[in-house]
Tab-separated table of C-alpha atoms in Angstrom:
chain	number	residue	atom	x	y	z
A	104	MET	CA	73.197	54.419	109.514
A	105	PRO	CA	71.256	57.089	108.236
A	106	THR	CA	72.679	60.825	108.824
A	107	ALA	CA	71.273	63.940	107.999
A	108	ALA	CA	74.150	63.940	105.084
A	109	ASP	CA	73.447	60.798	102.940
A	110	LEU	CA	70.171	60.414	103.352
A	111	ASP	CA	69.762	60.803	99.433
A	112	ARG	CA	72.316	57.914	99.526
A	113	ILE	CA	70.230	56.160	102.310
A	114	ARG	CA	67.094	56.900	99.772
A	115	VAL	CA	68.880	55.530	96.536
A	116	ALA	CA	70.353	52.636	98.299
A	117	THR	CA	66.556	51.637	99.438
A	118	LEU	CA	65.517	51.831	96.635
A	119	CYS	CA	68.246	49.804	94.613
A	120	LEU	CA	67.372	46.513	96.744
A	121	VAL	CA	63.874	46.366	96.286
A	122	ASN	CA	64.574	46.262	92.790
A	123	ARG	CA	67.102	42.946	93.448
A	124	GLU	CA	64.009	42.140	95.078
A	125	ARG	CA	61.575	42.227	92.187
A	126	ALA	CA	64.055	41.400	89.661
A	127	GLY	CA	64.693	38.503	91.784
A	128	GLN	CA	61.534	37.440	91.585
A	129	GLY	CA	60.962	38.368	87.486
A	130	GLU	CA	59.007	42.312	88.292
A	131	SER	CA	60.077	45.598	86.824
A	132	ALA	CA	61.935	47.986	88.462
A	133	LEU	CA	60.029	50.360	89.939
A	134	SER	CA	60.246	54.458	89.029
A	135	ALA	CA	60.692	56.691	91.984
A	136	ASP	CA	58.262	59.544	91.896
A	137	PRO	CA	58.657	62.799	92.817
A	138	HIS	CA	55.176	63.563	94.079
A	139	MET	CA	55.276	60.143	96.287
A	140	ALA	CA	58.510	61.106	97.674
A	141	CYS	CA	56.845	64.377	98.812
A	142	ALA	CA	54.556	62.282	100.927
A	143	ALA	CA	56.868	59.617	102.189
A	144	GLN	CA	59.352	61.397	103.633
A	145	ALA	CA	57.010	63.695	105.380
A	146	HIS	CA	55.954	60.672	106.908
A	147	SER	CA	59.022	59.330	108.450
A	148	ASP	CA	59.488	62.323	109.114
A	149	ASP	CA	56.493	63.245	111.520
A	150	MET	CA	57.237	60.291	112.475
A	151	ALA	CA	59.950	61.120	114.251
A	152	SER	CA	58.937	64.411	115.102
A	153	ALA	CA	55.672	63.289	116.294
A	154	ASP	CA	57.136	60.103	118.257
A	155	TYR	CA	54.342	57.644	116.826
A	156	PHE	CA	54.872	53.892	114.319
A	157	ASP	CA	51.794	53.757	112.369
A	158	HIS	CA	49.305	53.982	109.236
A	159	VAL	CA	48.035	56.800	110.501
A	160	GLY	CA	49.373	60.211	111.383
A	161	PRO	CA	47.881	61.756	114.682
A	162	ARG	CA	45.368	64.261	112.809
A	163	GLY	CA	43.965	61.219	110.745
A	164	ASP	CA	46.205	61.594	107.698
A	165	THR	CA	46.786	58.476	105.825
A	166	PRO	CA	48.766	56.624	103.064
A	167	ALA	CA	45.940	58.320	100.088
A	168	SER	CA	45.157	62.048	101.688
A	169	ARG	CA	49.618	62.247	102.130
A	170	LEU	CA	49.549	60.449	98.380
A	171	ARG	CA	46.691	63.092	97.069
A	172	GLY	CA	48.332	66.130	99.443
A	173	CYS	CA	50.975	65.757	96.480
A	174	GLY	CA	49.904	65.588	93.955
A	175	TYR	CA	50.510	62.058	92.841
A	176	PHE	CA	46.901	60.779	91.979
A	177	ALA	CA	46.395	64.235	89.010
A	178	GLY	CA	46.904	61.910	86.471
A	179	ALA	CA	44.517	59.662	87.204
A	180	ARG	CA	41.996	59.678	84.618
A	181	LEU	CA	39.971	55.945	86.784
A	182	GLY	CA	41.762	55.320	89.406
A	183	TYR	CA	44.473	54.137	91.430
A	184	GLU	CA	46.240	51.140	93.832
A	185	ILE	CA	48.336	52.393	96.444
A	186	GLY	CA	50.155	50.615	99.364
A	187	GLU	CA	52.793	51.496	102.396
A	188	ASN	CA	55.665	50.212	104.480
A	189	ILE	CA	56.621	51.404	107.070
A	190	ALA	CA	60.070	50.480	109.872
A	191	TRP	CA	61.844	51.589	112.157
A	192	GLY	CA	66.147	50.897	114.156
A	193	THR	CA	68.185	51.334	115.124
A	194	LEU	CA	72.232	50.756	114.631
A	195	TRP	CA	72.541	48.486	112.405
A	196	LEU	CA	68.873	47.796	112.311
A	197	ALA	CA	68.374	51.231	110.904
A	198	THR	CA	70.548	50.172	107.971
A	199	PRO	CA	68.511	49.955	104.357
A	200	HIS	CA	69.983	46.368	103.761
A	201	ALA	CA	68.179	45.925	107.031
A	202	ILE	CA	65.422	47.369	106.422
A	203	VAL	CA	64.896	45.381	103.356
A	204	ALA	CA	65.684	42.399	104.896
A	205	ALA	CA	63.122	42.510	107.732
A	206	TRP	CA	59.808	44.166	104.820
A	207	MET	CA	61.076	41.174	102.597
A	208	ALA	CA	60.904	38.808	106.308
A	209	SER	CA	57.305	39.820	106.939
A	210	PRO	CA	54.541	38.443	104.357
A	211	GLY	CA	52.833	42.196	103.785
A	212	HIS	CA	55.130	43.828	103.759
A	213	ARG	CA	57.217	41.908	101.019
A	214	ALA	CA	53.040	41.846	98.914
A	215	ASN	CA	53.903	44.727	98.319
A	216	ILE	CA	57.949	44.995	96.954
A	217	LEU	CA	57.096	42.139	95.165
A	218	ASP	CA	52.808	43.190	93.511
A	219	ALA	CA	53.308	43.512	89.832
A	220	ARG	CA	50.535	46.109	89.631
A	221	TYR	CA	52.728	48.702	91.421
A	222	ARG	CA	54.818	51.643	88.859
A	223	ASP	CA	56.126	54.474	91.611
A	224	THR	CA	57.293	54.798	94.645
A	225	ALA	CA	59.500	56.883	96.879
A	226	ILE	CA	61.114	56.489	100.002
A	227	GLY	CA	61.283	58.886	102.794
A	228	VAL	CA	63.919	58.480	105.371
A	229	SER	CA	64.244	60.398	108.656
A	230	ALA	CA	67.851	60.058	110.561
A	231	GLN	CA	65.830	59.859	113.615
A	232	PRO	CA	63.870	56.898	115.252
A	233	LEU	CA	61.276	56.872	117.881
A	234	ALA	CA	62.378	58.298	120.698
A	235	SER	CA	60.110	56.534	122.962
A	236	LEU	CA	62.102	53.423	122.336
A	237	ALA	CA	65.526	53.757	120.765
A	238	ARG	CA	66.712	54.709	124.112
A	239	GLY	CA	69.036	57.427	123.151
A	240	GLN	CA	70.695	55.413	120.388
A	241	ALA	CA	71.412	56.872	116.978
A	242	GLY	CA	68.262	55.535	114.326
A	243	ALA	CA	65.973	56.014	111.560
A	244	MET	CA	62.516	55.505	110.922
A	245	TYR	CA	61.302	54.905	107.113
A	246	THR	CA	58.948	55.168	104.389
A	247	GLN	CA	58.416	53.404	101.414
A	248	ASP	CA	55.009	54.685	99.153
A	249	PHE	CA	53.679	52.327	96.682
A	250	GLY	CA	52.144	52.614	93.923
A	251	VAL	CA	49.963	52.664	90.086
A	252	LEU	CA	48.223	55.338	88.128
A	253	ILE	CA	45.709	53.591	86.660
A	254	GLY	CA	43.930	55.127	82.685
A	255	GLY	CA	46.558	57.824	83.611
């Protein structure tokens, strides 16, 4: 169960589980990117504090605008490809294992995780679930961004 004190460990465990899924399908491991980490963490924190669950924030921010704002695209000469997975859960459903299992059971999320084009990633975790749906239970919000810079 994620807590404010162990979020770094939760992020590492989640990436390890994602890379294990990729390895099982013959794909290379994703590398953690600090620019993506800025965007992913900000989105998880924003969803938790503003009590929403969506790829587009209440102010209209998108995965691309968040990544651009954190400097991820600065190294791209020709372009980029990006993707994003989000999740939330309470109690044992908020663990890295449960979150990655849920993503792998969802065709769209699974496609992002196993996409051979992606090279970079980051995982943002807030130790606060959606207040409107969590019924007072402990939990977490997750964002995983994926990307590759083309011509970078």
